Amino acid sequence: MELKTLFVLVVAYFAYLLIGAGVFNAIEGPMEVQHCRESKTALNTAISNLKFGNLTRNQLVNLIELFYILFIAYATGSLIVQFMNFTMTYYDKGIPILQNVTCKTRNWDFQSAFFFSGTIVTTIGYGHITPTSTGSRAFCVIYALFGIPLFAIMFSGLSERFSLVLKKGTNKVDEKDMQPLMKHLLLFVVFSTVGFVLFCCIPAAIISVAEQWTFGDSLYYAIITLTTIGFGDFVVGESQWLGDNPRIKYTPLYRVMVYFWILFGLAYMATVINFL
């Protein structure tokens, strides 16, 4: 694939992501705010209906967060069970109602929607946020049907570029007086080691600092992402809402850099697999 063609595909691809981000933000953003307001109302109502002697509101919330509530659910009746049910219902929508957060678009702001669009077409699919309405789900399906082939075509062009680098290395190794098998093993070790450092270790170190994760967790996230497994137990750029540390603030540049890393990292990983 020529560089001009690849450049046009990359531009078209990111334009497609921008369109997806705009649509998801327009559909899911207002619904997220609505769900958040509903959760606060439901929380206040539930707390006012529960009788726990002299416990304060904060003590009750801490009690629930520690799951002590499960041990007294039998003694206090169905209100506790109902309270736990709607707590998990809103949490599944990305709204931790026990945290003191303001109701505004966070999971589905434009940056997050852009990142979500990218996880669809790359087939990573973390599952950290999901469409909640019928219209949004229908658009997601159509968006994936057209976006995945577009990504595949562009992705093949990027992989081809990595393959050219590998081919140059093969030509240099062929000049050495070695057995063919040893030549290929040497080339694979060098290519995979350099790529592992560039696309896994270095990004993991940066992510570790930005997300306040351990290096081991960050390296695990990097490998799980680039193999497109995407469990969703670790997701970068989501601590404001879903993560363990809501005080972390992210810049748009960070998420853009992460997405470019995923894009080129996937192309590298595909080249390694093809080489094997």
PDB file of C-alpha atoms in Angstrom:
ATOM      1  CA  MET A   1       0.000   0.000   0.000  1.00  0.00           C
ATOM      2  CA  GLU A   2       1.343   3.430  -0.962  1.00  0.00           C
ATOM      3  CA  LEU A   3       1.960   6.022   1.730  1.00  0.00           C
ATOM      4  CA  LYS A   4      -0.586   8.407   0.189  1.00  0.00           C
ATOM      5  CA  THR A   5      -3.282   5.754   0.288  1.00  0.00           C
ATOM      6  CA  LEU A   6      -2.395   4.870   3.881  1.00  0.00           C
ATOM      7  CA  PHE A   7      -2.499   8.540   4.871  1.00  0.00           C
ATOM      8  CA  VAL A   8      -5.978   8.954   3.350  1.00  0.00           C
ATOM      9  CA  LEU A   9      -7.173   5.855   5.197  1.00  0.00           C
ATOM     10  CA  VAL A  10      -5.800   7.130   8.510  1.00  0.00           C
ATOM     11  CA  VAL A  11      -7.537  10.488   8.032  1.00  0.00           C
ATOM     12  CA  ALA A  12     -10.799   8.759   7.083  1.00  0.00           C
ATOM     13  CA  TYR A  13     -10.468   6.459  10.072  1.00  0.00           C
ATOM     14  CA  PHE A  14     -10.056   9.271  12.598  1.00  0.00           C
ATOM     15  CA  ALA A  15     -12.868  11.214  10.944  1.00  0.00           C
ATOM     16  CA  TYR A  16     -15.029   8.134  11.433  1.00  0.00           C
ATOM     17  CA  LEU A  17     -14.061   8.036  15.122  1.00  0.00           C
ATOM     18  CA  LEU A  18     -14.988  11.715  15.501  1.00  0.00           C
ATOM     19  CA  ILE A  19     -18.411  11.049  13.994  1.00  0.00           C
ATOM     20  CA  GLY A  20     -18.951   8.110  16.346  1.00  0.00           C
ATOM     21  CA  ALA A  21     -17.817  10.131  19.346  1.00  0.00           C
ATOM     22  CA  GLY A  22     -20.228  12.945  18.478  1.00  0.00           C
ATOM     23  CA  VAL A  23     -23.198  10.600  18.144  1.00  0.00           C
ATOM     24  CA  PHE A  24     -22.476   8.630  21.318  1.00  0.00           C
ATOM     25  CA  ASN A  25     -21.878  11.834  23.251  1.00  0.00           C
ATOM     26  CA  ALA A  26     -25.168  13.319  22.009  1.00  0.00           C
ATOM     27  CA  ILE A  27     -27.202  10.195  22.860  1.00  0.00           C
ATOM     28  CA  GLU A  28     -25.583   8.873  26.020  1.00  0.00           C
ATOM     29  CA  GLY A  29     -24.397  12.134  27.621  1.00  0.00           C
ATOM     30  CA  PRO A  30     -27.851  13.489  28.611  1.00  0.00           C
ATOM     31  CA  MET A  31     -28.965  10.014  29.705  1.00  0.00           C
ATOM     32  CA  GLU A  32     -25.939   9.719  31.971  1.00  0.00           C
ATOM     33  CA  VAL A  33     -26.828  12.987  33.709  1.00  0.00           C
ATOM     34  CA  GLN A  34     -30.433  11.832  34.072  1.00  0.00           C
ATOM     35  CA  HIS A  35     -29.384   8.489  35.577  1.00  0.00           C
ATOM     36  CA  CYS A  36     -27.077  10.278  38.002  1.00  0.00           C
ATOM     37  CA  ARG A  37     -29.865  12.560  39.233  1.00  0.00           C
ATOM     38  CA  GLU A  38     -32.206   9.603  39.597  1.00  0.00           C
ATOM     39  CA  SER A  39     -29.584   7.736  41.607  1.00  0.00           C
ATOM     40  CA  LYS A  40     -29.126  10.643  44.034  1.00  0.00           C
ATOM     41  CA  THR A  41     -32.870  10.898  44.571  1.00  0.00           C
ATOM     42  CA  ALA A  42     -33.137   7.147  45.090  1.00  0.00           C
ATOM     43  CA  LEU A  43     -30.209   7.174  47.517  1.00  0.00           C
ATOM     44  CA  ASN A  44     -31.702   9.950  49.632  1.00  0.00           C
ATOM     45  CA  THR A  45     -35.083   8.227  49.680  1.00  0.00           C
ATOM     46  CA  ALA A  46     -33.601   4.864  50.661  1.00  0.00           C
ATOM     47  CA  ILE A  47     -31.503   6.339  53.455  1.00  0.00           C
ATOM     48  CA  SER A  48     -34.481   8.221  54.860  1.00  0.00           C
ATOM     49  CA  ASN A  49     -36.516   4.987  54.893  1.00  0.00           C
ATOM     50  CA  LEU A  50     -33.870   2.925  56.654  1.00  0.00           C
ATOM     51  CA  LYS A  51     -33.768   2.974  60.442  1.00  0.00           C
ATOM     52  CA  PHE A  52     -30.351   2.382  61.914  1.00  0.00           C
ATOM     53  CA  GLY A  53     -30.593   3.959  65.355  1.00  0.00           C
ATOM     54  CA  ASN A  54     -28.005   6.717  65.787  1.00  0.00           C
ATOM     55  CA  LEU A  55     -25.981   6.013  62.631  1.00  0.00           C
ATOM     56  CA  THR A  56     -25.225   9.108  60.564  1.00  0.00           C
ATOM     57  CA  ARG A  57     -25.520   9.216  56.797  1.00  0.00           C
ATOM     58  CA  ASN A  58     -21.752   8.892  56.334  1.00  0.00           C
ATOM     59  CA  GLN A  59     -21.570   5.970  58.717  1.00  0.00           C
ATOM     60  CA  LEU A  60     -24.363   4.237  56.816  1.00  0.00           C
ATOM     61  CA  VAL A  61     -22.611   4.760  53.475  1.00  0.00           C
ATOM     62  CA  ASN A  62     -19.359   3.401  54.899  1.00  0.00           C
ATOM     63  CA  LEU A  63     -21.259   0.439  56.260  1.00  0.00           C
ATOM     64  CA  ILE A  64     -22.643  -0.332  52.825  1.00  0.00           C
ATOM     65  CA  GLU A  65     -19.290   0.111  51.109  1.00  0.00           C
ATOM     66  CA  LEU A  66     -17.705  -2.397  53.492  1.00  0.00           C
ATOM     67  CA  PHE A  67     -20.504  -4.880  52.708  1.00  0.00           C
ATOM     68  CA  TYR A  68     -21.406  -5.295  56.349  1.00  0.00           C
ATOM     69  CA  ILE A  69     -24.904  -4.641  55.107  1.00  0.00           C
ATOM     70  CA  LEU A  70     -24.994  -8.185  53.736  1.00  0.00           C
ATOM     71  CA  PHE A  71     -24.700  -9.663  57.228  1.00  0.00           C
ATOM     72  CA  ILE A  72     -27.708  -7.784  58.587  1.00  0.00           C
ATOM     73  CA  ALA A  73     -29.896  -7.987  55.490  1.00  0.00           C
ATOM     74  CA  TYR A  74     -31.841 -10.919  56.909  1.00  0.00           C
ATOM     75  CA  ALA A  75     -32.615  -9.079  60.171  1.00  0.00           C
ATOM     76  CA  THR A  76     -33.655  -5.763  58.646  1.00  0.00           C
ATOM     77  CA  GLY A  77     -35.902  -6.960  55.825  1.00  0.00           C
ATOM     78  CA  SER A  78     -36.445  -6.283  52.149  1.00  0.00           C
ATOM     79  CA  LEU A  79     -35.524  -2.565  52.201  1.00  0.00           C
ATOM     80  CA  ILE A  80     -31.853  -3.482  52.502  1.00  0.00           C
ATOM     81  CA  VAL A  81     -32.057  -5.917  49.604  1.00  0.00           C
ATOM     82  CA  GLN A  82     -33.859  -3.316  47.512  1.00  0.00           C
ATOM     83  CA  PHE A  83     -31.226  -0.730  48.417  1.00  0.00           C
ATOM     84  CA  MET A  84     -28.379  -3.021  47.338  1.00  0.00           C
ATOM     85  CA  ASN A  85     -30.182  -3.858  44.094  1.00  0.00           C
ATOM     86  CA  PHE A  86     -30.617  -0.282  42.908  1.00  0.00           C
ATOM     87  CA  THR A  87     -27.069   0.545  44.086  1.00  0.00           C
ATOM     88  CA  MET A  88     -25.669  -2.119  41.743  1.00  0.00           C
ATOM     89  CA  THR A  89     -28.091  -1.099  38.980  1.00  0.00           C
ATOM     90  CA  TYR A  90     -26.722   2.428  38.843  1.00  0.00           C
ATOM     91  CA  TYR A  91     -23.148   1.249  39.304  1.00  0.00           C
ATOM     92  CA  ASP A  92     -23.542  -0.949  36.224  1.00  0.00           C
ATOM     93  CA  LYS A  93     -24.445   2.232  34.329  1.00  0.00           C
ATOM     94  CA  GLY A  94     -21.162   3.779  35.470  1.00  0.00           C
ATOM     95  CA  ILE A  95     -22.646   5.815  38.328  1.00  0.00           C
ATOM     96  CA  PRO A  96     -21.118   5.043  41.755  1.00  0.00           C
ATOM     97  CA  ILE A  97     -23.936   6.562  43.782  1.00  0.00           C
ATOM     98  CA  LEU A  98     -22.131   6.133  47.095  1.00  0.00           C
ATOM     99  CA  GLN A  99     -19.409   8.555  45.998  1.00  0.00           C
ATOM    100  CA  ASN A 100     -19.869  12.285  46.346  1.00  0.00           C
ATOM    101  CA  VAL A 101     -19.851  13.182  42.638  1.00  0.00           C
ATOM    102  CA  THR A 102     -21.608  15.911  40.709  1.00  0.00           C
ATOM    103  CA  CYS A 103     -24.065  14.974  37.990  1.00  0.00           C
ATOM    104  CA  LYS A 104     -22.436  15.823  34.704  1.00  0.00           C
ATOM    105  CA  THR A 105     -21.306  13.890  31.645  1.00  0.00           C
ATOM    106  CA  ARG A 106     -18.117  11.997  32.499  1.00  0.00           C
ATOM    107  CA  ASN A 107     -18.315   8.504  31.073  1.00  0.00           C
ATOM    108  CA  TRP A 108     -19.763   9.879  27.853  1.00  0.00           C
ATOM    109  CA  ASP A 109     -17.990  13.195  27.401  1.00  0.00           C
ATOM    110  CA  PHE A 110     -16.480  13.664  23.944  1.00  0.00           C
ATOM    111  CA  GLN A 111     -13.056  12.306  24.913  1.00  0.00           C
ATOM    112  CA  SER A 112     -14.503   9.155  26.473  1.00  0.00           C
ATOM    113  CA  ALA A 113     -16.910   8.664  23.563  1.00  0.00           C
ATOM    114  CA  PHE A 114     -13.979   8.960  21.132  1.00  0.00           C
ATOM    115  CA  PHE A 115     -12.029   6.344  23.068  1.00  0.00           C
ATOM    116  CA  PHE A 116     -15.118   4.112  23.208  1.00  0.00           C
ATOM    117  CA  SER A 117     -15.555   4.407  19.430  1.00  0.00           C
ATOM    118  CA  GLY A 118     -11.969   3.281  19.008  1.00  0.00           C
ATOM    119  CA  THR A 119     -12.463   0.215  21.190  1.00  0.00           C
ATOM    120  CA  ILE A 120     -15.414  -0.786  18.999  1.00  0.00           C
ATOM    121  CA  VAL A 121     -13.675  -0.697  15.630  1.00  0.00           C
ATOM    122  CA  THR A 122     -10.446  -2.240  16.978  1.00  0.00           C
ATOM    123  CA  THR A 123     -12.577  -5.038  18.525  1.00  0.00           C
ATOM    124  CA  ILE A 124     -10.852  -4.587  21.909  1.00  0.00           C
ATOM    125  CA  GLY A 125     -14.180  -3.914  23.635  1.00  0.00           C
ATOM    126  CA  TYR A 126     -13.155  -3.290  27.247  1.00  0.00           C
ATOM    127  CA  GLY A 127     -16.753  -3.258  28.463  1.00  0.00           C
ATOM    128  CA  HIS A 128     -16.061  -0.489  31.004  1.00  0.00           C
ATOM    129  CA  ILE A 129     -18.931   1.545  29.537  1.00  0.00           C
ATOM    130  CA  THR A 130     -21.687   0.260  27.272  1.00  0.00           C
ATOM    131  CA  PRO A 131     -24.616   1.811  25.382  1.00  0.00           C
ATOM    132  CA  THR A 132     -27.706   2.013  27.580  1.00  0.00           C
ATOM    133  CA  SER A 133     -30.484   2.966  25.148  1.00  0.00           C
ATOM    134  CA  THR A 134     -32.027   1.136  22.204  1.00  0.00           C
ATOM    135  CA  GLY A 135     -31.049   3.889  19.765  1.00  0.00           C
ATOM    136  CA  SER A 136     -27.466   3.961  21.006  1.00  0.00           C
ATOM    137  CA  ARG A 137     -27.165   0.177  20.775  1.00  0.00           C
ATOM    138  CA  ALA A 138     -28.583   0.134  17.252  1.00  0.00           C
ATOM    139  CA  PHE A 139     -26.120   2.833  16.191  1.00  0.00           C
ATOM    140  CA  CYS A 140     -23.292   0.891  17.863  1.00  0.00           C
ATOM    141  CA  VAL A 141     -24.056  -2.201  15.785  1.00  0.00           C
ATOM    142  CA  ILE A 142     -24.203  -0.258  12.507  1.00  0.00           C
ATOM    143  CA  TYR A 143     -21.113   1.726  13.484  1.00  0.00           C
ATOM    144  CA  ALA A 144     -19.167  -1.489  14.108  1.00  0.00           C
ATOM    145  CA  LEU A 145     -20.285  -3.101  10.838  1.00  0.00           C
ATOM    146  CA  PHE A 146     -18.758  -0.269   8.805  1.00  0.00           C
ATOM    147  CA  GLY A 147     -15.953   0.716  11.171  1.00  0.00           C
ATOM    148  CA  ILE A 148     -14.302  -2.676  11.615  1.00  0.00           C
ATOM    149  CA  PRO A 149     -13.671  -3.194   7.858  1.00  0.00           C
ATOM    150  CA  LEU A 150     -12.334   0.365   7.587  1.00  0.00           C
ATOM    151  CA  PHE A 151      -9.970  -0.310  10.468  1.00  0.00           C
ATOM    152  CA  ALA A 152      -8.936  -3.659   8.978  1.00  0.00           C
ATOM    153  CA  ILE A 153      -7.942  -2.065   5.660  1.00  0.00           C
ATOM    154  CA  MET A 154      -5.965   0.701   7.353  1.00  0.00           C
ATOM    155  CA  PHE A 155      -4.519  -1.773   9.831  1.00  0.00           C
ATOM    156  CA  SER A 156      -3.191  -3.970   7.028  1.00  0.00           C
ATOM    157  CA  GLY A 157      -1.360  -0.945   5.620  1.00  0.00           C
ATOM    158  CA  LEU A 158       0.295  -0.210   8.967  1.00  0.00           C
ATOM    159  CA  SER A 159       1.249  -3.864   9.408  1.00  0.00           C
ATOM    160  CA  GLU A 160       2.742  -3.804   5.933  1.00  0.00           C
ATOM    161  CA  ARG A 161       5.029  -0.956   7.000  1.00  0.00           C
ATOM    162  CA  PHE A 162       6.246  -2.954   9.976  1.00  0.00           C
ATOM    163  CA  SER A 163       6.777  -5.926   7.684  1.00  0.00           C
ATOM    164  CA  LEU A 164       9.032  -3.801   5.463  1.00  0.00           C
ATOM    165  CA  VAL A 165      11.216  -3.045   8.469  1.00  0.00           C
ATOM    166  CA  LEU A 166      11.307  -6.744   9.265  1.00  0.00           C
ATOM    167  CA  LYS A 167      12.189  -7.542   5.651  1.00  0.00           C
ATOM    168  CA  LYS A 168      15.161  -5.157   5.759  1.00  0.00           C
ATOM    169  CA  GLY A 169      16.346  -6.913   8.891  1.00  0.00           C
ATOM    170  CA  THR A 170      15.956 -10.257   7.120  1.00  0.00           C
ATOM    171  CA  ASN A 171      18.145  -9.074   4.245  1.00  0.00           C
ATOM    172  CA  LYS A 172      20.907  -8.057   6.644  1.00  0.00           C
ATOM    173  CA  VAL A 173      20.716 -11.326   8.540  1.00  0.00           C
ATOM    174  CA  ASP A 174      20.878 -13.293   5.261  1.00  0.00           C
ATOM    175  CA  GLU A 175      24.332 -11.834   4.683  1.00  0.00           C
ATOM    176  CA  LYS A 176      25.642 -13.653   7.754  1.00  0.00           C
ATOM    177  CA  ASP A 177      26.990 -17.187   7.581  1.00  0.00           C
ATOM    178  CA  MET A 178      24.342 -18.893   9.724  1.00  0.00           C
ATOM    179  CA  GLN A 179      21.813 -21.669   9.437  1.00  0.00           C
ATOM    180  CA  PRO A 180      18.420 -20.447   8.103  1.00  0.00           C
ATOM    181  CA  LEU A 181      16.620 -21.480  11.282  1.00  0.00           C
ATOM    182  CA  MET A 182      19.133 -19.633  13.480  1.00  0.00           C
ATOM    183  CA  LYS A 183      18.848 -16.559  11.264  1.00  0.00           C
ATOM    184  CA  HIS A 184      15.093 -16.440  11.680  1.00  0.00           C
ATOM    185  CA  LEU A 185      15.294 -17.082  15.419  1.00  0.00           C
ATOM    186  CA  LEU A 186      17.840 -14.280  15.821  1.00  0.00           C
ATOM    187  CA  LEU A 187      15.700 -11.893  13.802  1.00  0.00           C
ATOM    188  CA  PHE A 188      12.564 -12.816  15.763  1.00  0.00           C
ATOM    189  CA  VAL A 189      14.280 -12.343  19.127  1.00  0.00           C
ATOM    190  CA  VAL A 190      15.669  -8.935  18.151  1.00  0.00           C
ATOM    191  CA  PHE A 191      12.424  -7.704  16.558  1.00  0.00           C
ATOM    192  CA  SER A 192      10.174  -8.937  19.373  1.00  0.00           C
ATOM    193  CA  THR A 193      12.484  -7.676  22.124  1.00  0.00           C
ATOM    194  CA  VAL A 194      12.783  -4.186  20.658  1.00  0.00           C
ATOM    195  CA  GLY A 195       9.048  -4.068  20.002  1.00  0.00           C
ATOM    196  CA  PHE A 196       8.227  -5.328  23.483  1.00  0.00           C
ATOM    197  CA  VAL A 197      10.293  -2.549  25.034  1.00  0.00           C
ATOM    198  CA  LEU A 198       8.846   0.134  22.731  1.00  0.00           C
ATOM    199  CA  PHE A 199       5.194  -0.907  22.778  1.00  0.00           C
ATOM    200  CA  CYS A 200       4.820  -2.587  26.171  1.00  0.00           C
ATOM    201  CA  CYS A 201       7.488  -1.631  28.707  1.00  0.00           C
ATOM    202  CA  ILE A 202       7.833   2.083  27.953  1.00  0.00           C
ATOM    203  CA  PRO A 203       4.060   2.701  27.628  1.00  0.00           C
ATOM    204  CA  ALA A 204       3.514   0.671  30.811  1.00  0.00           C
ATOM    205  CA  ALA A 205       5.958   2.899  32.698  1.00  0.00           C
ATOM    206  CA  ILE A 206       4.152   6.053  31.481  1.00  0.00           C
ATOM    207  CA  ILE A 207       0.714   4.601  32.248  1.00  0.00           C
ATOM    208  CA  SER A 208       1.912   3.518  35.683  1.00  0.00           C
ATOM    209  CA  VAL A 209       2.762   7.119  36.576  1.00  0.00           C
ATOM    210  CA  ALA A 210      -0.353   8.645  34.964  1.00  0.00           C
ATOM    211  CA  GLU A 211      -2.838   6.150  36.430  1.00  0.00           C
ATOM    212  CA  GLN A 212      -1.014   5.530  39.722  1.00  0.00           C
ATOM    213  CA  TRP A 213      -0.953   1.797  39.032  1.00  0.00           C
ATOM    214  CA  THR A 214       1.902  -0.564  39.757  1.00  0.00           C
ATOM    215  CA  PHE A 215       4.230  -1.283  36.849  1.00  0.00           C
ATOM    216  CA  GLY A 216       3.078  -4.903  36.858  1.00  0.00           C
ATOM    217  CA  ASP A 217      -0.574  -3.885  36.491  1.00  0.00           C
ATOM    218  CA  SER A 218       0.318  -1.427  33.733  1.00  0.00           C
ATOM    219  CA  LEU A 219       2.351  -4.024  31.840  1.00  0.00           C
ATOM    220  CA  TYR A 220      -0.514  -6.494  32.214  1.00  0.00           C
ATOM    221  CA  TYR A 221      -2.923  -3.872  30.840  1.00  0.00           C
ATOM    222  CA  ALA A 222      -0.629  -3.150  27.886  1.00  0.00           C
ATOM    223  CA  ILE A 223      -0.336  -6.792  26.864  1.00  0.00           C
ATOM    224  CA  ILE A 224      -4.042  -7.546  27.353  1.00  0.00           C
ATOM    225  CA  THR A 225      -4.906  -4.493  25.237  1.00  0.00           C
ATOM    226  CA  LEU A 226      -2.498  -5.159  22.363  1.00  0.00           C
ATOM    227  CA  THR A 227      -3.660  -8.756  22.108  1.00  0.00           C
ATOM    228  CA  THR A 228      -7.228  -7.351  21.823  1.00  0.00           C
ATOM    229  CA  ILE A 229      -8.386  -9.490  24.750  1.00  0.00           C
ATOM    230  CA  GLY A 230      -9.529  -6.357  26.590  1.00  0.00           C
ATOM    231  CA  PHE A 231     -10.951  -7.723  29.857  1.00  0.00           C
ATOM    232  CA  GLY A 232     -11.828  -4.235  31.096  1.00  0.00           C
ATOM    233  CA  ASP A 233     -10.504  -4.772  34.634  1.00  0.00           C
ATOM    234  CA  PHE A 234      -7.984  -1.996  33.905  1.00  0.00           C
ATOM    235  CA  VAL A 235      -8.858   0.886  31.565  1.00  0.00           C
ATOM    236  CA  VAL A 236      -6.780   4.038  31.177  1.00  0.00           C
ATOM    237  CA  GLY A 237      -8.330   7.464  31.512  1.00  0.00           C
ATOM    238  CA  GLU A 238     -11.390   6.326  33.485  1.00  0.00           C
ATOM    239  CA  SER A 239     -10.431   7.010  37.107  1.00  0.00           C
ATOM    240  CA  GLN A 240     -12.515  10.186  37.307  1.00  0.00           C
ATOM    241  CA  TRP A 241     -15.654   8.108  37.402  1.00  0.00           C
ATOM    242  CA  LEU A 242     -15.148   4.355  37.442  1.00  0.00           C
ATOM    243  CA  GLY A 243     -11.648   4.021  38.842  1.00  0.00           C
ATOM    244  CA  ASP A 244     -10.281   3.820  42.356  1.00  0.00           C
ATOM    245  CA  ASN A 245      -8.890   7.349  42.465  1.00  0.00           C
ATOM    246  CA  PRO A 246     -11.428   9.977  41.356  1.00  0.00           C
ATOM    247  CA  ARG A 247      -8.946  12.807  41.978  1.00  0.00           C
ATOM    248  CA  ILE A 248      -6.852  11.995  38.910  1.00  0.00           C
ATOM    249  CA  LYS A 249      -7.333  14.572  36.167  1.00  0.00           C
ATOM    250  CA  TYR A 250      -6.512  13.710  32.582  1.00  0.00           C
ATOM    251  CA  THR A 251      -5.568  15.926  29.676  1.00  0.00           C
ATOM    252  CA  PRO A 252      -6.944  15.281  26.168  1.00  0.00           C
ATOM    253  CA  LEU A 253      -3.363  14.791  24.940  1.00  0.00           C
ATOM    254  CA  TYR A 254      -2.925  11.794  27.251  1.00  0.00           C
ATOM    255  CA  ARG A 255      -5.892   9.932  25.810  1.00  0.00           C
ATOM    256  CA  VAL A 256      -4.836  10.791  22.250  1.00  0.00           C
ATOM    257  CA  MET A 257      -1.349   9.439  22.931  1.00  0.00           C
ATOM    258  CA  VAL A 258      -2.850   6.273  24.427  1.00  0.00           C
ATOM    259  CA  TYR A 259      -4.976   5.717  21.365  1.00  0.00           C
ATOM    260  CA  PHE A 260      -2.046   6.181  18.955  1.00  0.00           C
ATOM    261  CA  TRP A 261      -0.076   3.734  21.078  1.00  0.00           C
ATOM    262  CA  ILE A 262      -2.903   1.186  20.778  1.00  0.00           C
ATOM    263  CA  LEU A 263      -3.102   1.724  17.022  1.00  0.00           C
ATOM    264  CA  PHE A 264       0.601   1.215  16.308  1.00  0.00           C
ATOM    265  CA  GLY A 265       0.942  -1.418  19.033  1.00  0.00           C
ATOM    266  CA  LEU A 266      -1.759  -3.529  17.417  1.00  0.00           C
ATOM    267  CA  ALA A 267       0.033  -3.270  14.075  1.00  0.00           C
ATOM    268  CA  TYR A 268       3.288  -4.386  15.706  1.00  0.00           C
ATOM    269  CA  MET A 269       1.579  -7.302  17.445  1.00  0.00           C
ATOM    270  CA  ALA A 270       0.007  -8.436  14.161  1.00  0.00           C
ATOM    271  CA  THR A 271       3.433  -8.360  12.505  1.00  0.00           C
ATOM    272  CA  VAL A 272       4.914 -10.538  15.256  1.00  0.00           C
ATOM    273  CA  ILE A 273       2.076 -13.042  14.906  1.00  0.00           C
ATOM    274  CA  ASN A 274       2.472 -13.130  11.113  1.00  0.00           C
ATOM    275  CA  PHE A 275       6.218 -13.649  11.512  1.00  0.00           C
ATOM    276  CA  LEU A 276       5.568 -16.616  13.824  1.00  0.00           C
TER     277      LEU A 276
END
